[in-house]
Amino acid sequence: MAKYVFGVDIGGTTVKIGIFTDDGKLLDKWEIPTRTDEGGKYILSDIAESVEDRRVEMGIDKKDVLGVGMGVPGPVRADGTVLRCVNLGWGIFNVEEELSKLTGYVVKAGNDANMAALGEMWQGGGKGHRNIVMVTLGTGVGGGIIINGKMISGVNGAGGEIGHICVNDSETEKCGCGNTGCLEQYTSATGIVRSANILLNTTDKPSKLRTVQYISAKEIFDAAKDGDELAASLVENHGKVLGKALAQIACVVDPEIFVIGGGVSRAGDILVDTTKKYFLEYAFHACRTTQFALATLGNDAGIYGGACSIITK
Ligand SMILES: [Zn+2]
């Protein structure tokens, strides 16, 4: 008899919801708006209603639903307590208990980046592994650490916040988190563009990037693939900073595989190859066989992870 799970990924503007079979097949996915007004007090009831509507529409018996797993854009403790999600207007409360009360289902909540890592482990780039570290290189740098199939949330919900490892003591610009020299400042999509602009403004080196009005991460990686030396040096430096940071993470959690996702990961093999090259340069000898892969689930990683958190609960 088939069993079902719901995966939910709450974003600042929309909530993504998916219904899965317990063996990992996505049957359907949809989005509802995130109502952030009045302290975000309608968000969970909107989710509860949408999930129940879809269950009834699909003719699924309530007892065949194993639960709802949910990614939240902020720190979440292992017990389901959110510690202020600024984007949603939420304060401190237990989201698992609240949504469980509204739906009658088992609910598991986690930070959205941790949930994405769980999703990639279940059905994405980390499939077949139980110990993975995922790095998401988007506007910022997110991360998720899964050990023995369980996410590491940490005491303050900050487990897996890889983007805020300090990698440069001499940085003067501040990171979004308030510290300076964070990994995010160099390896996110905005980070590599920032590095490009600094290099273009402080040197006379020729580069096709000089003819581009608004440089993006994609243009830097594309120019590097085309043999542009300045762009290639940016990609090398990106791989060095990231590879070195991952070598340090490997000393702590020793995963089977690093899965790299987010917009920057669309650069593909060149990103994996340079990161791995520098990882090998800095890695502790026992961690040198760690594998690297690109994420494959894209924006669906969060809903996959939500569903997986119920299966492995
Ligand atoms: Zn930071």
XYZ file of C-alpha atoms in Angstrom, residues 21-189:
169
model
C 5.444 8.653 -2.534
C 7.514 7.313 0.360
C 10.000 5.810 -2.136
C 10.904 9.272 -3.423
C 8.732 9.877 -6.464
C 7.459 13.461 -6.855
C 3.796 13.141 -7.883
C 2.903 16.811 -8.074
C 4.212 20.218 -7.001
C 2.689 23.658 -6.738
C 3.185 27.039 -5.085
C 1.113 29.311 -2.879
C 1.938 32.923 -1.934
C 3.726 33.514 1.378
C 1.505 35.881 3.357
C 4.027 37.720 5.491
C 1.581 40.347 6.808
C 0.584 40.396 10.498
C 3.782 38.702 11.593
C 3.348 35.869 9.083
C 0.525 34.406 11.159
C -1.348 32.955 8.150
C 1.591 31.107 6.612
C 1.105 27.807 8.441
C -2.689 27.794 8.148
C -2.363 28.487 4.384
C -0.007 25.511 4.106
C -2.324 23.279 6.150
C -5.271 24.189 3.933
C -3.358 23.692 0.676
C -2.017 20.294 1.761
C -5.460 19.068 2.821
C -7.136 20.366 -0.361
C -4.622 18.507 -2.510
C -4.904 15.304 -0.475
C -8.690 15.288 -0.899
C -8.402 16.129 -4.624
C -6.038 13.198 -5.138
C -8.321 10.834 -3.240
C -5.650 9.960 -0.680
C -6.744 8.603 2.693
C -5.522 10.709 5.614
C -4.027 7.642 7.311
C -1.771 7.042 4.275
C 0.005 10.393 4.771
C 3.192 9.902 6.779
C 3.720 13.585 7.476
C 4.826 17.030 6.352
C 8.498 18.080 6.251
C 9.233 21.756 5.956
C 12.204 23.978 5.160
C 12.224 27.439 6.739
C 14.424 30.446 5.763
C 16.144 30.914 9.111
C 17.691 29.022 12.004
C 15.677 26.058 13.324
C 16.584 24.027 16.393
C 16.477 20.220 16.253
C 13.188 20.290 18.237
C 11.449 22.441 15.578
C 11.776 25.815 17.277
C 12.388 28.664 14.836
C 14.573 31.468 16.127
C 13.193 34.440 14.194
C 12.702 34.231 10.450
C 13.099 37.879 9.525
C 11.764 37.340 5.956
C 8.545 35.824 7.264
C 7.970 38.148 10.190
C 8.195 35.209 12.607
C 9.477 35.386 16.168
C 10.418 32.405 18.317
C 8.004 29.452 18.388
C 7.810 25.739 17.634
C 6.687 25.428 13.987
C 6.508 21.633 14.133
C 3.969 21.687 16.965
C 1.988 24.488 15.366
C 1.606 22.874 11.927
C 1.006 19.482 13.508
C -1.883 20.981 15.490
C -3.351 22.457 12.294
C -3.020 19.315 10.153
C -2.983 16.363 12.528
C 0.164 15.088 10.771
C 3.662 14.406 11.961
C 5.661 17.554 11.106
C 9.409 18.008 10.821
C 11.001 21.419 10.263
C 14.544 22.437 9.436
C 16.557 25.272 7.996
C 15.940 25.459 4.225
C 19.597 24.944 3.261
C 19.808 21.877 5.515
C 16.596 20.536 3.983
C 18.016 21.069 0.475
C 21.061 19.017 1.487
C 18.791 16.236 2.707
C 16.897 16.363 -0.611
C 20.102 16.101 -2.647
C 21.155 13.122 -0.512
C 17.810 11.404 -1.051
C 17.202 11.852 -4.782
C 19.835 14.264 -6.125
C 23.599 14.644 -6.577
C 24.317 12.826 -3.309
C 22.015 9.861 -3.957
C 23.379 6.619 -2.566
C 25.311 8.390 0.211
C 24.432 8.952 3.876
C 27.170 11.461 4.751
C 27.142 14.562 2.607
C 28.044 18.216 2.816
C 26.116 20.450 0.469
C 27.271 23.925 -0.470
C 24.816 26.239 -2.213
C 26.492 29.040 -4.137
C 23.709 31.522 -4.816
C 23.343 35.195 -3.903
C 24.832 34.052 -0.598
C 26.482 30.782 0.364
C 24.332 28.251 2.205
C 25.224 24.835 3.431
C 23.873 21.655 4.905
C 25.606 18.820 6.683
C 24.056 15.351 6.757
C 25.709 12.675 8.852
C 24.324 9.146 8.835
C 21.228 10.471 7.069
C 20.507 13.081 9.772
C 20.927 16.813 9.385
C 23.178 18.652 11.814
C 20.996 21.541 13.048
C 23.192 22.563 15.954
C 22.202 24.029 19.317
C 21.380 27.438 17.801
C 20.133 26.168 14.466
C 23.352 27.400 12.861
C 24.745 23.985 11.888
C 25.893 23.974 8.266
C 26.266 27.774 7.973
C 29.318 27.207 5.819
C 29.041 30.612 4.133
C 30.160 32.402 7.274
C 33.420 30.589 7.879
C 36.100 33.277 7.993
C 38.564 32.819 5.138
C 40.271 36.234 5.035
C 41.522 38.264 8.004
C 42.422 41.307 5.917
C 38.985 41.904 4.385
C 37.628 45.375 5.120
C 34.127 45.077 3.583
C 31.403 43.614 5.768
C 29.489 40.438 4.978
C 25.670 40.501 5.241
C 26.046 38.737 8.616
C 28.041 41.629 10.080
C 31.414 39.852 10.191
C 34.205 40.379 7.681
C 36.078 37.884 5.496
C 33.296 35.268 5.212
C 33.458 32.525 2.545
C 30.256 33.994 1.109
C 32.046 37.248 0.263
C 34.270 35.416 -2.279
C 32.439 32.331 -3.496
C 28.785 33.358 -3.861
C 27.508 34.656 -7.206
